[in-house]
Short mmCIF file of C-alpha atoms and ligand atoms in Angstrom, two decimals:
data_model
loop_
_atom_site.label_atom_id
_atom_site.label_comp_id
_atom_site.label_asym_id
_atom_site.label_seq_id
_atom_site.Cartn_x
_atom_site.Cartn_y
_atom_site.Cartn_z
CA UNK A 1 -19.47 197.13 46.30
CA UNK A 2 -16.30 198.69 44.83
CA UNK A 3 -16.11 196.30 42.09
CA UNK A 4 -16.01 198.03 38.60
CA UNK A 5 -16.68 195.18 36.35
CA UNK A 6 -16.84 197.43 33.31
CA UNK A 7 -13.51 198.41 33.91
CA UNK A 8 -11.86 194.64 34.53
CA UNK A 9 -14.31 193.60 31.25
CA UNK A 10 -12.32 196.34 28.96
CA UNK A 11 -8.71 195.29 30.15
CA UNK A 12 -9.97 191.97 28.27
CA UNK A 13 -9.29 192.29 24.64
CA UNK A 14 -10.88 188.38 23.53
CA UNK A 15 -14.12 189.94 25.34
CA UNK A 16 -14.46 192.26 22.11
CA UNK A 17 -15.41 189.17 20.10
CA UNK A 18 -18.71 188.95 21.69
CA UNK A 19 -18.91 185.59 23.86
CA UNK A 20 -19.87 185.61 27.23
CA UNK A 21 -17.40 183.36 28.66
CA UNK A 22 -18.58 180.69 31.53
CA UNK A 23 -15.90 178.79 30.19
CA UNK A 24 -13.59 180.31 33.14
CA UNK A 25 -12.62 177.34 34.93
CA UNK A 26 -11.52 175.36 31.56
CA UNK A 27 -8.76 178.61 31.75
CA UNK A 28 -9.53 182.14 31.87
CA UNK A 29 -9.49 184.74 29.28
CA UNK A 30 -6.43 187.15 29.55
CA UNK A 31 -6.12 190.40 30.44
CA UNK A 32 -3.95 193.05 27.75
CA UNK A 33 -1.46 193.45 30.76
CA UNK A 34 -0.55 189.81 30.89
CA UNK A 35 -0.28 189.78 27.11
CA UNK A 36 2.06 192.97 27.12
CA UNK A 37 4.70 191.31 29.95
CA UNK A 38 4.43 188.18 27.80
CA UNK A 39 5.46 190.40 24.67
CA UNK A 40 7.60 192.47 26.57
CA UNK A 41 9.88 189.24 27.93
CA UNK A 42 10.04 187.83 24.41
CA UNK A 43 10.95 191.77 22.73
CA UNK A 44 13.82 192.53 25.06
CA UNK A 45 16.73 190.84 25.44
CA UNK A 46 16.73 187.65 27.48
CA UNK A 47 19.37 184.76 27.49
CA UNK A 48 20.11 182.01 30.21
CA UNK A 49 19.63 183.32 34.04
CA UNK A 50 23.15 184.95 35.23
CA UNK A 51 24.93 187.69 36.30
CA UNK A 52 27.40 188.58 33.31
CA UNK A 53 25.42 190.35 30.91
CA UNK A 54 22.37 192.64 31.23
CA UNK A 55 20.26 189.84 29.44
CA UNK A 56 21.51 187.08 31.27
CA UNK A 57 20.53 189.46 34.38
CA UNK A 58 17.05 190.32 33.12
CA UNK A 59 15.55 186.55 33.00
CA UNK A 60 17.40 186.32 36.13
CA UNK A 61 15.12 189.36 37.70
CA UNK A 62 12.33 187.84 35.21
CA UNK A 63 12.43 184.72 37.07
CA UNK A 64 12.76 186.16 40.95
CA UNK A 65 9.69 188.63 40.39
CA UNK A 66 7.87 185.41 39.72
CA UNK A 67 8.50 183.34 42.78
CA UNK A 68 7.71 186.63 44.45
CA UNK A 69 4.64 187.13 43.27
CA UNK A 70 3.33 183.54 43.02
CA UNK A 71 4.56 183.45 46.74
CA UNK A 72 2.64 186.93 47.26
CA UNK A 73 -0.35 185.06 46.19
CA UNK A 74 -0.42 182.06 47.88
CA UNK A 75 1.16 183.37 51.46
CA UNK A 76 4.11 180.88 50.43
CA UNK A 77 7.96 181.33 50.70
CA UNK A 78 9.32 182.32 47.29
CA UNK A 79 12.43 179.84 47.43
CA UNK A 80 9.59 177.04 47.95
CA UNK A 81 7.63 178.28 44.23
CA UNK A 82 8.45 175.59 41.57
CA UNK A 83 7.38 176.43 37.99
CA UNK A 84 6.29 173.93 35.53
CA UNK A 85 4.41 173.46 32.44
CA UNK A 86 1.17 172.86 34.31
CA UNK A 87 -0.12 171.18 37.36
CA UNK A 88 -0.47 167.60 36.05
CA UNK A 89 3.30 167.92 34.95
CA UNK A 90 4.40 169.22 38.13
CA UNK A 91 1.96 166.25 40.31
CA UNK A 92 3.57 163.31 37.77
CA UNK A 93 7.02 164.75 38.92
CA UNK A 94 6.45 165.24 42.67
CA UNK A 95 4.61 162.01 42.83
CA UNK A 96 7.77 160.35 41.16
CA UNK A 97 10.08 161.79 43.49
CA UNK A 98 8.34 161.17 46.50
CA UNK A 99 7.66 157.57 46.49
CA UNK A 100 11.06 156.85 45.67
CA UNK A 101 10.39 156.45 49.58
CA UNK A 102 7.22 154.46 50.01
CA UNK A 103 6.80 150.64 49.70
CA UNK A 104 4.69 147.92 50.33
CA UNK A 105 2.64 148.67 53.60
CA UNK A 106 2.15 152.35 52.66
CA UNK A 107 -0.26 153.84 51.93
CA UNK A 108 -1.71 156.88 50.21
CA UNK A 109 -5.25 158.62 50.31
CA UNK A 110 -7.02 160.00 47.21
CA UNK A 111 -10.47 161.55 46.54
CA UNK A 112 -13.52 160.96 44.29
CA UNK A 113 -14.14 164.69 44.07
CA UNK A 114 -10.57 165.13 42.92
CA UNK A 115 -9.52 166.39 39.51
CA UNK A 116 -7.67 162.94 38.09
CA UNK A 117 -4.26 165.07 37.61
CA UNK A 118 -4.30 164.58 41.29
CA UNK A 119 -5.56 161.16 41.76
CA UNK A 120 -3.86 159.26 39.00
CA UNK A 121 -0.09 160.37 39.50
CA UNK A 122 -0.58 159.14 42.90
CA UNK A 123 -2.07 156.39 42.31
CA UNK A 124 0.45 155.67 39.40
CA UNK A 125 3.41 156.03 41.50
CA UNK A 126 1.79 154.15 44.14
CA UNK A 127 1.32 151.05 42.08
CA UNK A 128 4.90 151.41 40.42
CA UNK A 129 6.14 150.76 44.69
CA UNK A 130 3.62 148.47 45.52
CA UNK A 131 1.61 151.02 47.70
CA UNK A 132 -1.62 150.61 48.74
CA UNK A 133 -4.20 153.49 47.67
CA UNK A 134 -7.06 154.15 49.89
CA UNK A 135 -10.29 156.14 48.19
CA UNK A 136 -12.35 159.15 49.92
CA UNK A 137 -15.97 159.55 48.81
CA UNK A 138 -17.71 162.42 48.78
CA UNK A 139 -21.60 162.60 49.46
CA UNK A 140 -23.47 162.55 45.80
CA UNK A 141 -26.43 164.57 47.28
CA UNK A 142 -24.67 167.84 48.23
CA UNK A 143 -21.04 167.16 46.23
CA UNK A 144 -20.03 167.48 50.35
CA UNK A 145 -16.79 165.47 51.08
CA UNK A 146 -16.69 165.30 55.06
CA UNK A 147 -13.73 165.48 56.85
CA UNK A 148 -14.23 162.19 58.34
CA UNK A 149 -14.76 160.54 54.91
CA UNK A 150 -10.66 161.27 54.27
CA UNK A 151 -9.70 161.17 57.71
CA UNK A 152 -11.06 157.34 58.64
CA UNK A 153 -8.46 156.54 56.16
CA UNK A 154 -5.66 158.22 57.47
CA UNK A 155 -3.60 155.62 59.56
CA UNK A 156 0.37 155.49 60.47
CA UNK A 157 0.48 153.81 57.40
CA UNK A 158 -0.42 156.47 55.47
CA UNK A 159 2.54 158.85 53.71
CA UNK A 160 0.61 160.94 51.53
CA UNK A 161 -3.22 162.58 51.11
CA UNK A 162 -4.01 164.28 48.02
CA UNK A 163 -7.23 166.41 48.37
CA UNK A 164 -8.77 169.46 46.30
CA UNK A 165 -9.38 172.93 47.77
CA UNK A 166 -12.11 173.17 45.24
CA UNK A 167 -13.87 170.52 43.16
CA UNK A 168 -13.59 172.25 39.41
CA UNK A 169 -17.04 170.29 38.55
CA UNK A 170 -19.16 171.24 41.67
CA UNK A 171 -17.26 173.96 43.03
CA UNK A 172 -17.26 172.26 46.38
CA UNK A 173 -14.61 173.46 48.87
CA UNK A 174 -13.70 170.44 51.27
CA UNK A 175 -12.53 171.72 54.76
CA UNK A 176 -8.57 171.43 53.83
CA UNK A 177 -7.36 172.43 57.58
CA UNK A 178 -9.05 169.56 59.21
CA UNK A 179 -8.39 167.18 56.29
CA UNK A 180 -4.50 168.39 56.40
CA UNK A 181 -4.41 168.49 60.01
CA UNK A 182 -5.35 164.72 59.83
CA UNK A 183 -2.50 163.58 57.68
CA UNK A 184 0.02 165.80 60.01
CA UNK A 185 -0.96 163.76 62.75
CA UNK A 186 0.57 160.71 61.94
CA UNK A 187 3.33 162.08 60.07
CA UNK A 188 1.96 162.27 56.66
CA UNK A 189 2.34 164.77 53.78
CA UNK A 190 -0.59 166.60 52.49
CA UNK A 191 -0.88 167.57 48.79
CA UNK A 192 -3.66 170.11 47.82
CA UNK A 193 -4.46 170.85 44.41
CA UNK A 194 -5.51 174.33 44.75
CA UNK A 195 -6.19 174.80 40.59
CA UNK A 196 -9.79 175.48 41.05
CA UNK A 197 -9.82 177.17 43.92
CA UNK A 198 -6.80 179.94 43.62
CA UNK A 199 -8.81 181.90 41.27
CA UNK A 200 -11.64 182.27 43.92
CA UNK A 201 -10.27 183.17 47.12
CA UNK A 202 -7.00 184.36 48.86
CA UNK A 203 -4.90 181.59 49.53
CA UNK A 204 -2.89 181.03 52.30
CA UNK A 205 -1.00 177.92 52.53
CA UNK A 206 0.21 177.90 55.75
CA UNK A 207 -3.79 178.51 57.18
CA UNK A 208 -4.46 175.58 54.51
CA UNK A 209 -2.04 173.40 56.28
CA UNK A 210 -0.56 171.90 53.11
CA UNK A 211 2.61 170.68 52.63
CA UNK A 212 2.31 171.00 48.73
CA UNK A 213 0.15 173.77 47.22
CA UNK A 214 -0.78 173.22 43.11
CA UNK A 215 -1.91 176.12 40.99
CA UNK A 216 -2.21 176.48 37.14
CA UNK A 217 -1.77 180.36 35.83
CA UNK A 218 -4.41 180.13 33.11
CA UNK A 219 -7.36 179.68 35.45
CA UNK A 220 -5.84 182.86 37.15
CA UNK A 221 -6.13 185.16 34.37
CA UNK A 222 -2.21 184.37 33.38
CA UNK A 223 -0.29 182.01 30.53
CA UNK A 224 -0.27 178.56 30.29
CA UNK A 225 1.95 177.50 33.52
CA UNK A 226 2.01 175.98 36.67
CA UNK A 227 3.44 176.26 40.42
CA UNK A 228 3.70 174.38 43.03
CA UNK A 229 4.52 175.54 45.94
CA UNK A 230 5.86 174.57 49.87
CA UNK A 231 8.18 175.17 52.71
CA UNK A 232 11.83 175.29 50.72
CA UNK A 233 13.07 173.16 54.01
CA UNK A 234 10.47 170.14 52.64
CA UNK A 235 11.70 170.26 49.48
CA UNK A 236 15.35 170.09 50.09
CA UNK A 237 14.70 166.51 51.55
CA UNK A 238 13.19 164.94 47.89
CA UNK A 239 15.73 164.64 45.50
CA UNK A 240 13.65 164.11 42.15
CA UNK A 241 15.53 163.14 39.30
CA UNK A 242 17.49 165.75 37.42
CA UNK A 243 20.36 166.09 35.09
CA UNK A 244 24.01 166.18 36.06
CA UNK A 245 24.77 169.78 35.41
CA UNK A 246 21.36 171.33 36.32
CA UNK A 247 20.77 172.88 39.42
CA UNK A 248 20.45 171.07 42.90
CA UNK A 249 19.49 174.07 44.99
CA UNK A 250 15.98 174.16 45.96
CA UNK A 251 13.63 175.14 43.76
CA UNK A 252 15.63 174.71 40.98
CA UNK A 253 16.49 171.15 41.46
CA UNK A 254 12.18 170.53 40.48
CA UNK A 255 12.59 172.71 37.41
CA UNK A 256 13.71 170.27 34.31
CA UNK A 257 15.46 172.49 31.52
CA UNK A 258 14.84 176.34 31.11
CA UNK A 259 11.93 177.93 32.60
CA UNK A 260 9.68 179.61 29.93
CA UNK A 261 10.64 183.24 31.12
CA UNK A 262 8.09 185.03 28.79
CA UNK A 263 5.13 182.99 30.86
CA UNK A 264 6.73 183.70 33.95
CA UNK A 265 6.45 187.48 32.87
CA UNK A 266 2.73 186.63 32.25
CA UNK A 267 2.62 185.32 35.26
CA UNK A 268 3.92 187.89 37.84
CA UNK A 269 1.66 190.51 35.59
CA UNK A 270 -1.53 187.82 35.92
CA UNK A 271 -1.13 188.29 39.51
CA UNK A 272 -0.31 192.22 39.72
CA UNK A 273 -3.58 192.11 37.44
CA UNK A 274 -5.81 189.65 40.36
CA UNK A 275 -4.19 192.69 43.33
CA UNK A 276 -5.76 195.78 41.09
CA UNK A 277 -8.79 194.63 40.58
CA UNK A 278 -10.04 197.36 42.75
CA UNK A 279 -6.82 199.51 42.25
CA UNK A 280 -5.20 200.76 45.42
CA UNK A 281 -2.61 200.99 48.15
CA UNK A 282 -0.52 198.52 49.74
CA UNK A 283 1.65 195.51 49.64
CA UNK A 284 0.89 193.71 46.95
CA UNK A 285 -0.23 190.67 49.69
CA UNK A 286 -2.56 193.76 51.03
CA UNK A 287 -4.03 194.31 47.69
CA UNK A 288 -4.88 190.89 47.06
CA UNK A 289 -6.72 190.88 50.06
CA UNK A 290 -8.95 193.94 49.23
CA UNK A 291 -9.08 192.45 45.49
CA UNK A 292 -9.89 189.22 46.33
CA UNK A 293 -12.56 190.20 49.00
CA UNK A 294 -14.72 192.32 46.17
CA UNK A 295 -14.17 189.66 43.54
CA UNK A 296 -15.99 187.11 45.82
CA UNK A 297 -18.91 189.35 46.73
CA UNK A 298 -18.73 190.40 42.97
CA UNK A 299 -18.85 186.54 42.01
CA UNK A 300 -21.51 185.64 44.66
CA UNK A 301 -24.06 188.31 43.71
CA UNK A 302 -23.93 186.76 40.27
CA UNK A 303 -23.96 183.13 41.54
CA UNK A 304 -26.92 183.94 43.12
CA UNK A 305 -28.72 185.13 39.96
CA UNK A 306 -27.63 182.27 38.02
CA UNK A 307 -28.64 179.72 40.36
CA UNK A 308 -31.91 181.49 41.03
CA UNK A 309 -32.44 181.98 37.34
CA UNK A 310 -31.77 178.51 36.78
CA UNK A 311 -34.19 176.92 40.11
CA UNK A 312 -36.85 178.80 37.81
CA UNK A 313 -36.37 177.17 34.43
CA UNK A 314 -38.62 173.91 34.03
CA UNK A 315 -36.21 170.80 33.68
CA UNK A 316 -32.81 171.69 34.97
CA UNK A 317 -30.99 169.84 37.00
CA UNK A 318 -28.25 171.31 39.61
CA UNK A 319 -25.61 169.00 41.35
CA UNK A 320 -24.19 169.78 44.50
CA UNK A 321 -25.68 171.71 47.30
CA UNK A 322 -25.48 175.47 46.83
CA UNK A 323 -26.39 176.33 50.42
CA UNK A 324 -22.69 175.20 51.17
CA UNK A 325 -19.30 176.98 50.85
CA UNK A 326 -18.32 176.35 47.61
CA UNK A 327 -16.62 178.32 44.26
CA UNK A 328 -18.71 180.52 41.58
CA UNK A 329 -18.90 177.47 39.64
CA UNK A 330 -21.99 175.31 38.73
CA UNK A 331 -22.96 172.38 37.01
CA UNK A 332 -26.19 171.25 35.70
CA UNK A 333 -28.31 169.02 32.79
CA UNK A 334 -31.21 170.04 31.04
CA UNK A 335 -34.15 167.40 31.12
CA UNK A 336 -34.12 165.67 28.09
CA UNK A 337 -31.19 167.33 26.00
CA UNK A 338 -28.08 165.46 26.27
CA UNK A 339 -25.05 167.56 27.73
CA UNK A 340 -23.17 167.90 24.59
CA UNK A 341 -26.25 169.25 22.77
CA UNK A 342 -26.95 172.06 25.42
CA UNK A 343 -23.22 173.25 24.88
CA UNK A 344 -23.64 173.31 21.33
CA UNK A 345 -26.76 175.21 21.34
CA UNK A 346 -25.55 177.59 23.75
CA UNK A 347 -22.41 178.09 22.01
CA UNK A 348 -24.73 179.21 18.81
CA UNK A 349 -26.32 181.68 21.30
CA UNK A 350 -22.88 183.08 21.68
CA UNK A 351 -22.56 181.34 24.97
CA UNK A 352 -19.40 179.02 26.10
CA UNK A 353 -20.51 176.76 28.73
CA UNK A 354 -19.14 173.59 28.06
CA UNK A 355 -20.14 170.44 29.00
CA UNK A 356 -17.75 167.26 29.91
CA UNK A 357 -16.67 165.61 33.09
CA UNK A 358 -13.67 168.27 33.22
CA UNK A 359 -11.34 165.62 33.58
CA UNK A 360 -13.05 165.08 37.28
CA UNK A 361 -13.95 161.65 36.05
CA UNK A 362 -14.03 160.14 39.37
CA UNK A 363 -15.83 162.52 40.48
CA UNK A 364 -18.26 162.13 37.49
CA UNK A 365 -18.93 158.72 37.91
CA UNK A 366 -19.18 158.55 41.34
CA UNK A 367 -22.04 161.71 40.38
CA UNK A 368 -24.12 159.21 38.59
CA UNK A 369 -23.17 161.49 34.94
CA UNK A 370 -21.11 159.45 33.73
CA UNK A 371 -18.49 159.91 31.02
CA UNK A 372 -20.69 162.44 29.19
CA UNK A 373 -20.58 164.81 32.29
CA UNK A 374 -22.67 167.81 32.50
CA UNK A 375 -23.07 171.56 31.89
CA UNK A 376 -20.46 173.72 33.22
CA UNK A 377 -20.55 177.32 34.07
CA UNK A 378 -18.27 179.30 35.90
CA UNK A 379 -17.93 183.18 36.99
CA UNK A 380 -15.17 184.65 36.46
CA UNK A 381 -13.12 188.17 37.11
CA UNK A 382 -14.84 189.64 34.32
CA UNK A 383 -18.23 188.32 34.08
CA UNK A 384 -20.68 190.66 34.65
CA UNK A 385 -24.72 190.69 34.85
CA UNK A 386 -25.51 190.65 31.10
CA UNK A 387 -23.90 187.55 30.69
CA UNK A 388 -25.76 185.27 33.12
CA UNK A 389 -28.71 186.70 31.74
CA UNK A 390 -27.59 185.16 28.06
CA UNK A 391 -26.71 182.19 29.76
CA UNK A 392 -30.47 182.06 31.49
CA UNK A 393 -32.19 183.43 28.10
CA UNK A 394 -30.32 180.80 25.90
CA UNK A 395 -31.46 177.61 28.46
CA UNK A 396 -34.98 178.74 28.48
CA UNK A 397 -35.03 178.28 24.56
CA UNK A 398 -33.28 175.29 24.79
CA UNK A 399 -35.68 173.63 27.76
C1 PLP B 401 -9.06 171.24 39.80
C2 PLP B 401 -8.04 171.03 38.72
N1 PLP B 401 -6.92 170.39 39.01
C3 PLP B 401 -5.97 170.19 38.08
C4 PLP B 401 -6.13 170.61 36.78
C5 PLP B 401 -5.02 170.36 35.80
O1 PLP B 401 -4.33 171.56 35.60
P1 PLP B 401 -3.24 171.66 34.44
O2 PLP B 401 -3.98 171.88 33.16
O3 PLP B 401 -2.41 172.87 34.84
O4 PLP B 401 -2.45 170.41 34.44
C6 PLP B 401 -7.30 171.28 36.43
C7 PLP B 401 -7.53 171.71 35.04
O5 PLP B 401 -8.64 171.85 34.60
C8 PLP B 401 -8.28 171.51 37.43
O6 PLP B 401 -9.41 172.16 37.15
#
C-alpha cells in the first residue's frame, strides 16, 4: 500500500496534543495547509468579488478556485457548486425554494437512516404546502436500507426523495443509483446528502444519479462550510428567495450575502490536501482517484482491526452488518456501561469517541438506542494503527 500515514499524521498540527481522534465524522481535524490558505485569504488583501482592483480580483479568483475544486471532487459542474454555511443551511434553503412548487397531493420520500438535516427540512417544507411525506425504513438487523424499501414509495405523486450516501451512525451506504434511478422515473428530483460519505470515497454525482449532491468541508479535512452541488441547468429553474440587488445568475442566486472567502480558501486547499495524499501526477480529478483509492484500503485495513478487536472484547455490542459495503465508521455499546459513560472514560484514556445519536435520531430510534445513542468511532485520513489499538486497550478496561 502506498499510503504513508506518518506523513498525512505530521501535516496535522492538533494531532501533537496527544488524542487519538475517532471523533472524525463529528468533523475532521485539519491539516496545516488548510489552516495556511485560511490565513493566507484573511492576510492579503481581499474586498467584494470584481474586476476593478487587484483585491476585488483576488476573492474573485478566491471564489472560482473553489467551485473548481469542489466540482473536481465531486465530478460536478463548477457553475452548479453553491456554498453555504453548512449542509443543514443549504437543505432548509433548497427545501424552501423547491416546494414553492408542491401542494396538496404531493408527495415527498424521506429515510429513517437519514441524518435529520435531511429529513426535517423536507418534511418542514412539506407540511408548510400541505404535502404528504412518505417514510423509508431501513432493516435494524444489518442498518441495510433496500432499494425497494424507498422505491415502493416512489409514485407519480412523488416530487422529491431525500436519501443518504452514507448513514454517519452505521456507516451504511444505501445503493443511491437504483434509489435515484427510481425517483427519475416518474419525474422526481433526488436529493443525496453525501456529508458522510464524501470523506470516504470518490464521488461522482453524475454515476450517483443525484440531482442535488450535499457535502460539509469539515468532515473533509477543510473549514466549517458547505456545498451543494447539481447540473447549473436544474438550478436555473428554482428561484429561491433572494434580495433585490444580489445576484440572479446561477449559483449565485443560492448564495445569501458574501461568501466567507477565507473558508473557501480552506476549502479548495482541504481538497488539494484529500488529491496528495499519496503525492503525484495528474489532474487534480486523477489524483483524487489514486488518493482516494489508498485512503480506502488504508481505512479498511484498520476497520478490520477495530472490528476484529472489538468481536473479541466480552460485552460489546456492534450495530449494523459489517459484511456489507459501508464507511470506516462504527458504532457500538458496552454491556452494562451506559453510552455517555464509555465516552467519558475513553476520553480520560486520551481517546475521543463520542457517543450520541449524531443527530441521526430517526435513525436512532428506529435502532432500538434511543435518544442516548451509542458509541461512535470513525477512521479517518490520519488515523493510523496505534490508535485503534488505544481505542481497543481503553474498552477492555472499561468492559
Ligand atoms: C450525514 C450527515 N448529514 C448532514 C450533516 C449536517 O451537516 P452540517 O453540520 O454541515 O449541517 C451531518 C453532520 O454531522 C452528517 O453527518
Amino acid at each position: 500500500m502506498n499510503y504513508d500515514v506518518a506523513a498525512v499524521r505530521a501535516r496535522f498540527p492538533a494531532l501533537a496534543e496527544g488524542a487519538a481522534h475517532f471523533d472524525g465524522p463529528g468533523g475532521s481535524q485539519v491539516p496545516v495547509d488548510v489552516a495556511e490558505a485560511v490565513a493566507g485569504a484573511m492576510l492579503a488583501a481581499v474586498a467584494n468579488r470584481g474586476r476593478v482592483t487587484a483585491a476585488e480580483r483576488r476573492a474573485d479568483l478566491i471564489v472560482t478556485d473553489a467551485r473548481q475544486a469542489v466540482a473536481d471532487l465531486l465530478g460536478a459542474h463548477p457553475a452548479g457548486v453553491v456554498f453555504g454555511r453548512s449542509m443543514t443551511q443549504l437543505t432548509y434553503d433548497f427545501a424552501r425554494a423547491l416546494a414553492k412548487d408542491w401542494g396538496p397531493g404531493d408527495e415527498v420520500v424521506v429515510t429513517r437512516l437519514d441524518h435529520d438535516a435531511n429529513i426535517r427540512p423536507w418534511v418542514q417544507a412539506a407540511a408548510a404546502v400541505g404535502a404528504t411525506v412518505r417514510w423509508a425504513d431501513f432493516d435494524r438487523d444489518t442498518g441495510v436500507l433496500p432499494v425497494s424499501a424507498v422505491a415502493d414509495l416512489i409514485s407519480p405523486k412523488t416530487r422529491l426523495v431525500a436519501v443518504t450516501a452514507a448513514s454517519n451512525l452505521l456507516g451504511t451506504r444505501p445503493d443511491v443509483p437504483a434509489i435515484t434511478a427510481a425517483a427519475r422515473a416518474v419525474g422526481a428530483l433526488s436529493y443525496v446528502d453525501g456529508v458522510h460519505y464524501t470523506p470516504h470515497a470518490l464521488v461522482d454525482v453524475k454515476a450517483l444519479g443525484a440531482d442535488f449532491y450535499a457535502c460539509s468541508q469539515y468532515k473533509f479535512l477543510g473549514p466549517h462550510l458547505g456545498s451543494v452541488v447539481a447540473d447549473p441547468e436544474l438550478l436555473e429553474t428554482i428561484r429561491p428567495d433572494k434580495l433585490l440587488p444580489s445576484s440572479d445568475a446561477v449559483p449565485e442566486r443560492f448564495e445569501l450575502g458574501t461568501l466567507p472567502y477565507e473558508s473557501l480558501a480552506g476549502s479548495t486547499a482541504a481538497i488539494e490536501f484529500m488529491a496528495n495524499l499519496v503525492p503525484g501526477e495528474g489532474t487534480r480529478r486523477e489524483r483524487l482517484t489514486r488518493s482516494l483509492a489508498a485512503l480506502h484500503e488504508h481505512e479498511s485495513v484498520l476497520l478490520a482491526r477495530l472490528e476484529t478487536g472489538l468481536r473479541a472484547l466480552p460485552g460489546i455490542q456492534l450495530y449494523g452488518d459489517p459484511q456489507r459495503d459501508r464507511t470506516s465508521t462504527v458504532l457500538f455499546t458496552v454491556d452494562g456501561v451506559a453510552p455517555a459513560t464509555v465516552y467519558e472514560r475513553l476520553a480520560l484514556a486520551g481517546v475521543n469517541a463520542p457517543a450520541s445519536h449524531f443527530y441521526a435520531i430517526e435513525c436512532a430510534r428506529w435502532l432500538g438506542i434511543g435518544d442516548a445513542g451509542a458509541v461512535r468511532a470513525g477512521i479517518a485520513p490520519y488515523t493510523d494503527v496505534s490508535d485503534v489499538d488505544r481505542l481497543l486497550t481503553a474498552l477492555a478496561d472499561i468492559g
